[in-house]
CSV table of C-alpha atoms in Angstrom, one decimal:
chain,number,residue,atom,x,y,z
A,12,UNK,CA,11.0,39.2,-19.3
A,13,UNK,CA,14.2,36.7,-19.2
A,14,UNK,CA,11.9,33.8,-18.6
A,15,UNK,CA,9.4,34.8,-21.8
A,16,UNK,CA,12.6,35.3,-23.8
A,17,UNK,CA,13.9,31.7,-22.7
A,18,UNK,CA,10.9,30.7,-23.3
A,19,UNK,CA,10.9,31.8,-26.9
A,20,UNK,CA,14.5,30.5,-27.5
A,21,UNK,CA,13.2,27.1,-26.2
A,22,UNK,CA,10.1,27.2,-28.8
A,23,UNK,CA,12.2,28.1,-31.8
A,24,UNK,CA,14.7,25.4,-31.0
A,25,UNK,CA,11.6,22.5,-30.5
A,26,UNK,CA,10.1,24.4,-33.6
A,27,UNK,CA,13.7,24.1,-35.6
A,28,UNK,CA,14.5,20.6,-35.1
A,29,UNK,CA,11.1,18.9,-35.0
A,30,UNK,CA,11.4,18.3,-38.8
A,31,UNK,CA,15.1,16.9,-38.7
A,32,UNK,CA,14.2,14.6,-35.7
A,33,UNK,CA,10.7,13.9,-37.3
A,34,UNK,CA,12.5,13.2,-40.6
A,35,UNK,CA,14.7,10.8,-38.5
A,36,UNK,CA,12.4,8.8,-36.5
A,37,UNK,CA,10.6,7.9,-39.5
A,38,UNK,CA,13.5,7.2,-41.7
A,39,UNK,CA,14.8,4.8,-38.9
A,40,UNK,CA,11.4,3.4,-38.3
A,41,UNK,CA,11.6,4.2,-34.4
A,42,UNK,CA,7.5,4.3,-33.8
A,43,UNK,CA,6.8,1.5,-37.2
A,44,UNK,CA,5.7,-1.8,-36.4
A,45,UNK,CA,6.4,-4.0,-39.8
A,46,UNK,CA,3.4,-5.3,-41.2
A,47,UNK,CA,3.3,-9.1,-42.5
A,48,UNK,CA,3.2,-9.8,-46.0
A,49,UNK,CA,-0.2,-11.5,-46.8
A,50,UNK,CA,0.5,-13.8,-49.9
A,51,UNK,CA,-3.3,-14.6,-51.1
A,52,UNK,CA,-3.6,-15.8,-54.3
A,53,UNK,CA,-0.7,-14.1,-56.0
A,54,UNK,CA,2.2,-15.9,-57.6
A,55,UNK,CA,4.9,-16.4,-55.1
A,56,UNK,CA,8.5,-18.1,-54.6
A,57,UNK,CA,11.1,-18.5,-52.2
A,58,UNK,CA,14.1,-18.9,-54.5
A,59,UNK,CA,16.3,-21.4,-53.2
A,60,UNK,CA,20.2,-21.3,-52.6
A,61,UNK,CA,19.9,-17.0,-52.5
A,62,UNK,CA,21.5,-17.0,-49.6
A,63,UNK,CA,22.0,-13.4,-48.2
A,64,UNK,CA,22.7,-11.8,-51.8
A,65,UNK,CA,23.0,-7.7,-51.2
A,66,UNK,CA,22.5,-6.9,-54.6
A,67,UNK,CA,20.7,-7.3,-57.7
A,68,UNK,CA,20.8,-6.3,-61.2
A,69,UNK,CA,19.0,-7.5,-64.6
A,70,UNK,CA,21.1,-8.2,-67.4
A,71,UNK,CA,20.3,-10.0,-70.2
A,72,UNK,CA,16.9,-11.5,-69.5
A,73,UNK,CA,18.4,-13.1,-66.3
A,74,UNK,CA,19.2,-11.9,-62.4
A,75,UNK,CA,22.5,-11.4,-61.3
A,76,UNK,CA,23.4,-11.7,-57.4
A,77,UNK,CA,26.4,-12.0,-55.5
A,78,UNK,CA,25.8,-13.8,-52.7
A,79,UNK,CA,27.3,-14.9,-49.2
A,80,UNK,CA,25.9,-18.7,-49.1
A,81,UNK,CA,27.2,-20.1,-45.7
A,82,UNK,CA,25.2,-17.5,-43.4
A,83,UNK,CA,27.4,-17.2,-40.5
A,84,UNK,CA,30.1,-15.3,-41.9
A,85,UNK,CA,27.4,-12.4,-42.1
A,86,UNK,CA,26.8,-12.1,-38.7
A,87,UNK,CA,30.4,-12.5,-37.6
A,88,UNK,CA,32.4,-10.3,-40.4
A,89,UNK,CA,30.8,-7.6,-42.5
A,90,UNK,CA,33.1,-4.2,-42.4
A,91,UNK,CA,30.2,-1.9,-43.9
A,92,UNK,CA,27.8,-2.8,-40.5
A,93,UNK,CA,31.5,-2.7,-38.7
A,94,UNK,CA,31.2,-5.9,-37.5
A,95,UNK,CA,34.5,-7.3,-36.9
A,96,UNK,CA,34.3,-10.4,-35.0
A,97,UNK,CA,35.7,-13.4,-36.6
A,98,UNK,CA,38.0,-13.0,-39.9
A,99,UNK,CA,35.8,-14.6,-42.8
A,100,UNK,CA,36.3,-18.8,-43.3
A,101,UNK,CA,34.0,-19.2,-46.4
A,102,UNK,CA,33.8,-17.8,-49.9
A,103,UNK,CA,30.6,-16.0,-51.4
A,104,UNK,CA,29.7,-16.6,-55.2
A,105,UNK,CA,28.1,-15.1,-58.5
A,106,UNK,CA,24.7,-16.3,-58.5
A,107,UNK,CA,22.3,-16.1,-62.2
A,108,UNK,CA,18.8,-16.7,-61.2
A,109,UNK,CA,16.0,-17.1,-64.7
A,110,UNK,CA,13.0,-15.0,-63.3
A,111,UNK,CA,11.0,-17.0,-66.3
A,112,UNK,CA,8.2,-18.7,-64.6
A,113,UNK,CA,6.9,-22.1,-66.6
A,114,UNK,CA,3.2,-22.2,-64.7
A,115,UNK,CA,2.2,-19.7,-62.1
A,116,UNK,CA,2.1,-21.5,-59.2
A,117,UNK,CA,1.4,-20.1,-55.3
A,118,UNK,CA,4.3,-22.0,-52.8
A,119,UNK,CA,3.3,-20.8,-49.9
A,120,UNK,CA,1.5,-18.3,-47.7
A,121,UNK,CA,3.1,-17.8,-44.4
A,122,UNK,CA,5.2,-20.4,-42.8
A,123,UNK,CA,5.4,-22.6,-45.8
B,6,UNK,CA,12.8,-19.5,-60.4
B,7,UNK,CA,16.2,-21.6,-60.5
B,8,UNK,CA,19.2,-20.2,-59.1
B,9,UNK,CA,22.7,-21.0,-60.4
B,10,UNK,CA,26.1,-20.5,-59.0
B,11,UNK,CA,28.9,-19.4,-60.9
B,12,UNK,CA,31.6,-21.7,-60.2
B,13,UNK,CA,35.2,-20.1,-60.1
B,14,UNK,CA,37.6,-20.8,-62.8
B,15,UNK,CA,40.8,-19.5,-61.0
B,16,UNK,CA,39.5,-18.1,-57.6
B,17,UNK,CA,39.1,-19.2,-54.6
B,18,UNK,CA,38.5,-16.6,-52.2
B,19,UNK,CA,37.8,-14.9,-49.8
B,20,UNK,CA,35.0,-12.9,-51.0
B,21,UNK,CA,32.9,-11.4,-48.6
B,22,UNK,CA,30.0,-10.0,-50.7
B,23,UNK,CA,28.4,-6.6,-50.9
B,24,UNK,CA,27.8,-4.5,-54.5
B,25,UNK,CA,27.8,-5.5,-57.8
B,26,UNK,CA,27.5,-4.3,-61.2
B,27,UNK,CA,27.8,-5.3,-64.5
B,28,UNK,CA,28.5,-4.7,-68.1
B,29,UNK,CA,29.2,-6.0,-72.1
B,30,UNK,CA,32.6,-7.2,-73.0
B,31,UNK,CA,32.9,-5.1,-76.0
B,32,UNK,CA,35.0,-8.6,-77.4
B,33,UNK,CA,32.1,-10.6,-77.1
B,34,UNK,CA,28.8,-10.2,-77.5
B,35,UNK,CA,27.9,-13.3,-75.5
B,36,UNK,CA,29.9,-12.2,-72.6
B,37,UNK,CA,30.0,-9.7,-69.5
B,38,UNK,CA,32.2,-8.3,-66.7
B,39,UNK,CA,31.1,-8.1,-63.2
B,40,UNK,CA,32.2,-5.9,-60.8
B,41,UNK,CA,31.8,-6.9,-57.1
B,42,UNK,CA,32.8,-5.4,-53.6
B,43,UNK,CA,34.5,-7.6,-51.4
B,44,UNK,CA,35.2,-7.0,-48.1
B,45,UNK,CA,38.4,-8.7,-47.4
B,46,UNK,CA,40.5,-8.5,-43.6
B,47,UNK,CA,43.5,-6.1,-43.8
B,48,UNK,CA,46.7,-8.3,-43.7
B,49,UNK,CA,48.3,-5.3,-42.4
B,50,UNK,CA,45.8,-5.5,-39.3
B,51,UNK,CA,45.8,-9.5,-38.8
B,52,UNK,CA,49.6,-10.2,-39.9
B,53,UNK,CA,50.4,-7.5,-37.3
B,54,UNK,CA,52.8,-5.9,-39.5
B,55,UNK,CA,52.2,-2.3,-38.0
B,56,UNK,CA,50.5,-0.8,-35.2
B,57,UNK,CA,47.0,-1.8,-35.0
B,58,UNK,CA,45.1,1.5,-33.8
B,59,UNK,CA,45.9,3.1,-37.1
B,60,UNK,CA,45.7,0.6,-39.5
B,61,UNK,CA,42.0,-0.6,-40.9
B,62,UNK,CA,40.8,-3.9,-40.1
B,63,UNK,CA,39.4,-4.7,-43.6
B,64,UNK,CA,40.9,-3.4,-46.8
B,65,UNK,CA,38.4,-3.9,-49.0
B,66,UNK,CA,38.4,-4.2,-52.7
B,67,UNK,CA,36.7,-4.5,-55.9
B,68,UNK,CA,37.1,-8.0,-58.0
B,69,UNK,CA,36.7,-7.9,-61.9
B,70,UNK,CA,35.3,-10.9,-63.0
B,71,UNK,CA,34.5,-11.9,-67.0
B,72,UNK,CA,31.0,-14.4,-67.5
B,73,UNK,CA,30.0,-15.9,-70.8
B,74,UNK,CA,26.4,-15.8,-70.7
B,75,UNK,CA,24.7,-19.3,-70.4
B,76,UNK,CA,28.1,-21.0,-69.0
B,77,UNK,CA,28.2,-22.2,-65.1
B,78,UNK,CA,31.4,-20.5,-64.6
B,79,UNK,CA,33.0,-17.5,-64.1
B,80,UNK,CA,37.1,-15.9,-64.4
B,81,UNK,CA,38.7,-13.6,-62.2
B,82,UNK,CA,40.1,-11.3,-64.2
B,83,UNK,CA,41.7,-9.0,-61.6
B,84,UNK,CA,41.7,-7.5,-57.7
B,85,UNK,CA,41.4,-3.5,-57.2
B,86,UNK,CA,42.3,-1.2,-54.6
B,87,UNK,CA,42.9,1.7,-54.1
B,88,UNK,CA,43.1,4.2,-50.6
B,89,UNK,CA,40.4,6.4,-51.7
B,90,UNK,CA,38.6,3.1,-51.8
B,91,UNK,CA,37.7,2.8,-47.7
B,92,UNK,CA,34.6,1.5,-47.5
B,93,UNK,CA,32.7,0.6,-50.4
B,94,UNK,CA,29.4,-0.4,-50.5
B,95,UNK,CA,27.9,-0.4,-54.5
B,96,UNK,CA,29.3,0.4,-57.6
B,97,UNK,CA,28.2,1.6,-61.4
B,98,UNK,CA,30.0,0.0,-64.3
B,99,UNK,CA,31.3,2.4,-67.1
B,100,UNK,CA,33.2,-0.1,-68.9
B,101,UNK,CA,35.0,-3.4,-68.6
B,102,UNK,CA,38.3,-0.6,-67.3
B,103,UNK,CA,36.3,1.9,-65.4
B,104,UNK,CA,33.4,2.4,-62.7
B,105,UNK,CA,31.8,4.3,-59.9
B,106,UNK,CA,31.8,3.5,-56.4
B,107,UNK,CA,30.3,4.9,-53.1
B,108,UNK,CA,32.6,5.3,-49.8
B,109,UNK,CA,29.1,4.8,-47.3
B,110,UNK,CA,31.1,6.0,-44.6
B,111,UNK,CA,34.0,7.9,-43.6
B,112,UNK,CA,34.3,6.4,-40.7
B,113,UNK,CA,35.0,2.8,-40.3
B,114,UNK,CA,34.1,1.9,-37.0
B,115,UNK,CA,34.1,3.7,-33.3
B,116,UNK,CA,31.9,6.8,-32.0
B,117,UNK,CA,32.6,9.0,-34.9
B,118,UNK,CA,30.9,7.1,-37.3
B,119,UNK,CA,27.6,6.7,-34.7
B,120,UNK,CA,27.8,10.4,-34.6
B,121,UNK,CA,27.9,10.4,-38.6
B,122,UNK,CA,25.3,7.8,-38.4
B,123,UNK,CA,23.2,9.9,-36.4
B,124,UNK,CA,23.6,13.1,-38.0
B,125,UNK,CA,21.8,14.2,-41.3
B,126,UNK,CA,24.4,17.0,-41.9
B,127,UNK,CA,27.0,14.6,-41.1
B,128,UNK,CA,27.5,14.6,-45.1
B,129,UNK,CA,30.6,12.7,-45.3
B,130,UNK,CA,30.7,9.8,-47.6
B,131,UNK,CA,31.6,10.4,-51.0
B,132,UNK,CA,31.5,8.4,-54.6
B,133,UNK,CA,34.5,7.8,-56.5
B,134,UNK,CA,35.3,7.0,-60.0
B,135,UNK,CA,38.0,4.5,-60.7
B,136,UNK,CA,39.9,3.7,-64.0
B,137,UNK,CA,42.6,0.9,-64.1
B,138,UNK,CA,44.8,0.6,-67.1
B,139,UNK,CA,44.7,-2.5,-68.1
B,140,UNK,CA,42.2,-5.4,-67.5
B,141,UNK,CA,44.6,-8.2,-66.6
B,142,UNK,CA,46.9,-7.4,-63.3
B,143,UNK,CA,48.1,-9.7,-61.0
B,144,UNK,CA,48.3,-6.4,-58.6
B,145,UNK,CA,45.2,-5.1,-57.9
B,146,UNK,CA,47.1,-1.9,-57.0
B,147,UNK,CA,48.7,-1.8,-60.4
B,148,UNK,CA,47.4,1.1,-62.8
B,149,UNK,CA,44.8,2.0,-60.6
B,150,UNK,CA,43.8,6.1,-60.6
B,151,UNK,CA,40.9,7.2,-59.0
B,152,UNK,CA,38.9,10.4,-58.2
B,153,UNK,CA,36.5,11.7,-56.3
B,154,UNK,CA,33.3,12.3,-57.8
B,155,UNK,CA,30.9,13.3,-55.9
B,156,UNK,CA,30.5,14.3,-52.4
B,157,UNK,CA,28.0,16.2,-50.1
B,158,UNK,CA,25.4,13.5,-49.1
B,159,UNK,CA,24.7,11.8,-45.9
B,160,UNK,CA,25.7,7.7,-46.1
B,161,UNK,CA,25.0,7.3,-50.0
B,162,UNK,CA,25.0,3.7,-50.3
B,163,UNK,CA,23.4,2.2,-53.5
B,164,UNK,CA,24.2,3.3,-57.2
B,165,UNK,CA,21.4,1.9,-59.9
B,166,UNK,CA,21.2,2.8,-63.4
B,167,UNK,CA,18.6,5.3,-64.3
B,168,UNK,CA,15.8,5.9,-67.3
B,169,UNK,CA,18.8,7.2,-69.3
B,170,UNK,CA,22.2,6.2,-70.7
B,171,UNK,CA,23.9,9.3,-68.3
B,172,UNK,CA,21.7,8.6,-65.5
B,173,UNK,CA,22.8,7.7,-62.2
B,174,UNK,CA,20.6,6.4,-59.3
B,175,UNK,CA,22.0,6.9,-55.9
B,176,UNK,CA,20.7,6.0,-52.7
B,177,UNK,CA,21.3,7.9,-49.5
B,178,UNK,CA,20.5,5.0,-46.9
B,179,UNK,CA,19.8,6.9,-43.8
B,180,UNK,CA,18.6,9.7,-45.2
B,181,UNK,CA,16.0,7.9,-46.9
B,182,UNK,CA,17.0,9.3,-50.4
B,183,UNK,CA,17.1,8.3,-54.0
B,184,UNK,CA,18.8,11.1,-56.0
B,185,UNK,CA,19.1,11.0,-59.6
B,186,UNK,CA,22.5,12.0,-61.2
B,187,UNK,CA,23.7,12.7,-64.3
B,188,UNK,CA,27.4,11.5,-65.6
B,189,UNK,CA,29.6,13.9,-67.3
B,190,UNK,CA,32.8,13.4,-69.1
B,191,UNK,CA,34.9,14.8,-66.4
B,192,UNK,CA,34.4,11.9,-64.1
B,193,UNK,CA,31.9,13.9,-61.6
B,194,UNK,CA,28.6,13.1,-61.2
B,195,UNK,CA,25.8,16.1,-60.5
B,196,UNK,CA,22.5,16.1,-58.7
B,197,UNK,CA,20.0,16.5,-60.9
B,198,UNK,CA,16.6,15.9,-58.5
B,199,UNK,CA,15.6,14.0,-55.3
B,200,UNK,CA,12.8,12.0,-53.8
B,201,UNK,CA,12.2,10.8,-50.0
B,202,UNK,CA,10.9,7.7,-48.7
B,203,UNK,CA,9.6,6.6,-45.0
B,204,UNK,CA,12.3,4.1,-44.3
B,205,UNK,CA,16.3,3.7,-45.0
B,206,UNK,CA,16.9,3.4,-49.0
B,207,UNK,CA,19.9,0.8,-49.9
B,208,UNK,CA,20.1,-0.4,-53.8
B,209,UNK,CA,17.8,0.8,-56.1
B,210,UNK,CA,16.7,0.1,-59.9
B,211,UNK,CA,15.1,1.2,-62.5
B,212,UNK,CA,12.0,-0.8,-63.9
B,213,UNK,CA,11.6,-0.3,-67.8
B,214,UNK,CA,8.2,-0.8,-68.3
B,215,UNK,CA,8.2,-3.3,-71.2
B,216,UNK,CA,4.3,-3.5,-72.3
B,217,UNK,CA,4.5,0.4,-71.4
B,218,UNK,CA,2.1,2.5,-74.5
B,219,UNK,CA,1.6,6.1,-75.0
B,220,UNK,CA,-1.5,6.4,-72.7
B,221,UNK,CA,0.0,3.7,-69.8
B,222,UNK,CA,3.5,3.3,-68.8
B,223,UNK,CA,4.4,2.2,-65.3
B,224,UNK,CA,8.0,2.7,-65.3
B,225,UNK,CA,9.5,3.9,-62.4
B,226,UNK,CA,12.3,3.5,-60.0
B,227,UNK,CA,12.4,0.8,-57.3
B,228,UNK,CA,13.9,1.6,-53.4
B,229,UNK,CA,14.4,-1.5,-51.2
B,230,UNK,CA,14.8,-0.8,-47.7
B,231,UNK,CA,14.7,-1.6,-43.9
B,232,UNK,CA,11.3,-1.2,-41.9
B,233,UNK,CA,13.0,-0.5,-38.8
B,234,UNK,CA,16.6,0.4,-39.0
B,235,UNK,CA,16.8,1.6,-35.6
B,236,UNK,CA,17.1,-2.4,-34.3
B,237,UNK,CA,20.0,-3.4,-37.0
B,238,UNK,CA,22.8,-2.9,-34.1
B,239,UNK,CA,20.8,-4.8,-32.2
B,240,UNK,CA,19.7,-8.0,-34.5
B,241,UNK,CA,22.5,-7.7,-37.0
B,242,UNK,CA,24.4,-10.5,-34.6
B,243,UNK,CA,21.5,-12.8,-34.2
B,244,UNK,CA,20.7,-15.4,-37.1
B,245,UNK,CA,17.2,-15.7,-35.3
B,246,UNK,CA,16.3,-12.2,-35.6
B,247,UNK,CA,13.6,-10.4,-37.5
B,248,UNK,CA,14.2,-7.5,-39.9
B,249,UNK,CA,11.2,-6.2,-41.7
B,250,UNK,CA,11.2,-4.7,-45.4
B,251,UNK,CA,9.8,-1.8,-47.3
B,252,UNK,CA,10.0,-1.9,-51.0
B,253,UNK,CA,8.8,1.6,-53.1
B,254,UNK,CA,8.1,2.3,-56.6
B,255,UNK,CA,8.2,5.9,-57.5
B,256,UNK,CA,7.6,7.7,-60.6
B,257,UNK,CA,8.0,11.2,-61.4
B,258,UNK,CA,4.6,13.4,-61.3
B,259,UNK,CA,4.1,17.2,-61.8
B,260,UNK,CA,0.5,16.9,-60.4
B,261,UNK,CA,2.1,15.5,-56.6
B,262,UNK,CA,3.2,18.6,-54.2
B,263,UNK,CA,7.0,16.8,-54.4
B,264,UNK,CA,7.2,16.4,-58.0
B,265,UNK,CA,6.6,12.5,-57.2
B,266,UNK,CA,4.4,9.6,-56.8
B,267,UNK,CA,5.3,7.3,-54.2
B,268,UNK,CA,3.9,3.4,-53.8
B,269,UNK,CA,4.7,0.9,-51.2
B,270,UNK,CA,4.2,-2.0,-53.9
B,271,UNK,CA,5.7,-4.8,-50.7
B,272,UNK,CA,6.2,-4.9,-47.4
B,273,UNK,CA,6.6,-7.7,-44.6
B,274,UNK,CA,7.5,-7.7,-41.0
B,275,UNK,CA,10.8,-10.6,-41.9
B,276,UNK,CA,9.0,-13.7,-41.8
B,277,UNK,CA,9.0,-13.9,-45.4
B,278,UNK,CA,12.8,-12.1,-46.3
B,279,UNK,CA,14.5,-10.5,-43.8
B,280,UNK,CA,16.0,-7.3,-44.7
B,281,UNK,CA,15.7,-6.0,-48.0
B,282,UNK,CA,18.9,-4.1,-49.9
B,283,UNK,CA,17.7,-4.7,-53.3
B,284,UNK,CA,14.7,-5.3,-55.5
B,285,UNK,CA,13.7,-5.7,-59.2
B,286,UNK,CA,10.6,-5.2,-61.1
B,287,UNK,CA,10.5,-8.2,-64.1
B,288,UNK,CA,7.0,-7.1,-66.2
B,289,UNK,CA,4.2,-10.0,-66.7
B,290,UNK,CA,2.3,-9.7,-69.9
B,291,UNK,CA,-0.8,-7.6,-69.8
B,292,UNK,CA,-4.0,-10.1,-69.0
B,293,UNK,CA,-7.8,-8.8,-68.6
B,294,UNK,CA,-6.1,-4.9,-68.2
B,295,UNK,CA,-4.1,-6.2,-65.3
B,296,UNK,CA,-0.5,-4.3,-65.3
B,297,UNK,CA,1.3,-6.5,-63.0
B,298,UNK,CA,5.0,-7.8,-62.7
B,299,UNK,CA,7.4,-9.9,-60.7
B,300,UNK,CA,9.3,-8.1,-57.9
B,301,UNK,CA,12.3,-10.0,-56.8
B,302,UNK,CA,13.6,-8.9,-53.2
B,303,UNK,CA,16.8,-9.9,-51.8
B,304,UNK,CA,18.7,-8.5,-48.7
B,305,UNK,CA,21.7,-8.7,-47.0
B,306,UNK,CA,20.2,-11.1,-44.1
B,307,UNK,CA,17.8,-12.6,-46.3
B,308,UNK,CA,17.5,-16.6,-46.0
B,309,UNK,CA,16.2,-16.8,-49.6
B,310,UNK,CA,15.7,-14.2,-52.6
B,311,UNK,CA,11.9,-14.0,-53.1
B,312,UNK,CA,9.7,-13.4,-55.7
B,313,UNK,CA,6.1,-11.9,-55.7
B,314,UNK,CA,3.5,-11.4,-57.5
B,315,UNK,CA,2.6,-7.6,-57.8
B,316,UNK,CA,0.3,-4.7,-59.2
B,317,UNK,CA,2.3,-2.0,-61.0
């Protein structure tokens, strides 16, 4: 009788916090493998001196970013992944980027 | 697409980027203010003024800055912090004197904030609403009152403006949430409705369909994310590393069980961008029925901003 009632417990518990975990695991993309973008004949650019901008916001017909520009400091300083490392040495900026495009043009499919 | 960086008129650093929002100088119509997060070290911590265990190891802060619109420069108008600032990650612009910002965590660093990593009920972070007194101030503590706005959700993280003037976007990064909020005139903000997506949720925005008609509109809201968040500890460090992105457009639909209609409208594995906190939808004219628009991703490890071509 104790082990049917323990076994019960045990089946509510799996049953109560499979979605959660579920929810979790897919959230933190635990079982994904990323799939590679596959540029065909599209319209694509890599914009150039974007380096590591966080955010992005449209304002007035143009892109606004701020950006980190020398790369290492990311990986060495950034409080909100709490990586502490090395006290910052360079200086981020205000990016505008013009999303107009003058001719479509393809740049590159992968590796270009 | 050309890029240009805002040199700066009186500033010279450092600013560790994160956040950002922006909006009109009521002066000027040809001019804006930017708000940006940076994440500056604590003196107190590094000058060793007081004893370290207690004291934070970044005291980060939000810089004004003022932008005339087609000029390569840019003024720093003023520093602000604030204690209930602690860790903040994206901000919503009121006015040139007053914003929103999200706390992402409570904790800064250390097993308590793995454990509120961890934990969906760990709802700790909160958003605050900040008001300074007067734009100029060479003390960013000067005139500075803030409250607390909103709390109750699980690592919000990125704050977008919404399909409305009072609308608030808000991500909840690890709970793979976009909530929309309403403003109100008592500095709170109040959930009005929520949508999940299949991977973490950092900035989003709001694309205003602009060749939108009565019988086709593909406006909708935009959630840039991480394809595998669970290896961020891990890469994070390495500049070689590979973090692959997840970019959604999702729309509200009675007809869908959840009241929604997602789309993955881009994904890549980090060959192309690596890590993606933000994206933005930029509409292409309407050719042969095709309703298709630029999407411009950016992350936080990203080697370059890129653009794409893609069906709305």
């Amino acid at each position: 009788m104790a082990k049917v009632f323990n076994l019960a417990l045990v089946a509510i518990l799996v049953a109560s916090l499979y979605g959660p975990v579920n929810r979790v695991v897919t959230v933190l993309g635990v079982f994904r493998t990323p799939s590679p973008a596959v540029i065909a004949d599209q319209g694509f650019y890599k914009i150039a001196d974007t380096t590591q901008c966080e955010d992005l916001h449209l304002y007035a017909d143009k892109l606004f970013a701020a950006c980190e520009d020398a790369p290492q400091t990311r990986h060495v300083w950034f409080p909100p992944m709490a990586v502490f490392t090395q006290t910052p040495q360079t200086t981020g900026s205000i990016h505008v980027i013009d999303p107009k495009v003058s001719k479509r043009s393809v740049v590159a499919t992968r590796g270009g | 697409m050309k890029s240009t960086r805002l040199e700066f008129e009186n500033f010279s650093g450092p600013f560790v980027t994160h956040g950002i929002d922006l909006t009109r100088d009521p002066a000027r119509k040809d001019a804006v203010y930017i708000f940006a997060v940076n994440h500056i070290p604590n003196p107190d911590f590094y000058m060793g003024s007081s004893n370290g265990e207690d004291v934070p190891k970044a005291r980060s802060q939000i810089e004004l800055l003022h932008h005339i619109l087609g000029s390569n420069t840019v003024r720093h108008v003023r520093s602000i912090y604030h204690p209930l600032i602690k860790t903040p990650n994206d901000i919503y612009a009121e006015s040139p004197t007053s914003f929103y910002v999200t706390n992402d965590h409570f904790y800064r660093e250390g097993l308590k904030r793995q454990v509120e990593q961890m934990i969906p009920a760990a709802k700790w972070s909160d958003i605050v609403h900040v008001r300074v007194d007067k734009l100029e101030s060479s003390d960013g503590q000067s005139g500075v009152d803030v409250s607390v706005a909103l709390t109750g959700l699980h690592n919000n993280n990125g704050l977008g403006r919404g399909a409305s003037p009072d609308e608030v976007v808000i991500d909840s990064a690890l709970g793979g949430i976009m909530y929309r909020a309403k403003l109100s005139d008592n500095r709170t903000l109040s959930i009005a409705d929520s949508v999940k997506v299949d991977c973490v949720a950092d900035n989003p925005s709001y694309f205003q369909d602009p060749y939108a008609t009565a019988e086709d509109d593909r406006s909708g809201y935009v959630v840039a994310g991480i394809s595998r968040a669970i290896d961020l500890p891990r890469t994070f460090a390495d500049p070689t590393a590979k973090d692959g992105v997840m970019v959604w457009l999702v729309r509200p639909n009675s007809t869908e069980p959840s009241g929604w209609e997602k789309r993955l409208i881009f994904e890549d594995d980090g060959g192309l961008v690596r890590t993606a906190s933000a994206a933005v939808l930029v509409g292409i004219e309407p050719k042969d029925g095709q309703r298709k628009a630029w999407l411009i991703v950016t992350g936080f490890l990203s080697e370059s901003m890129i653009a794409v071509e893609v069906e709305l």
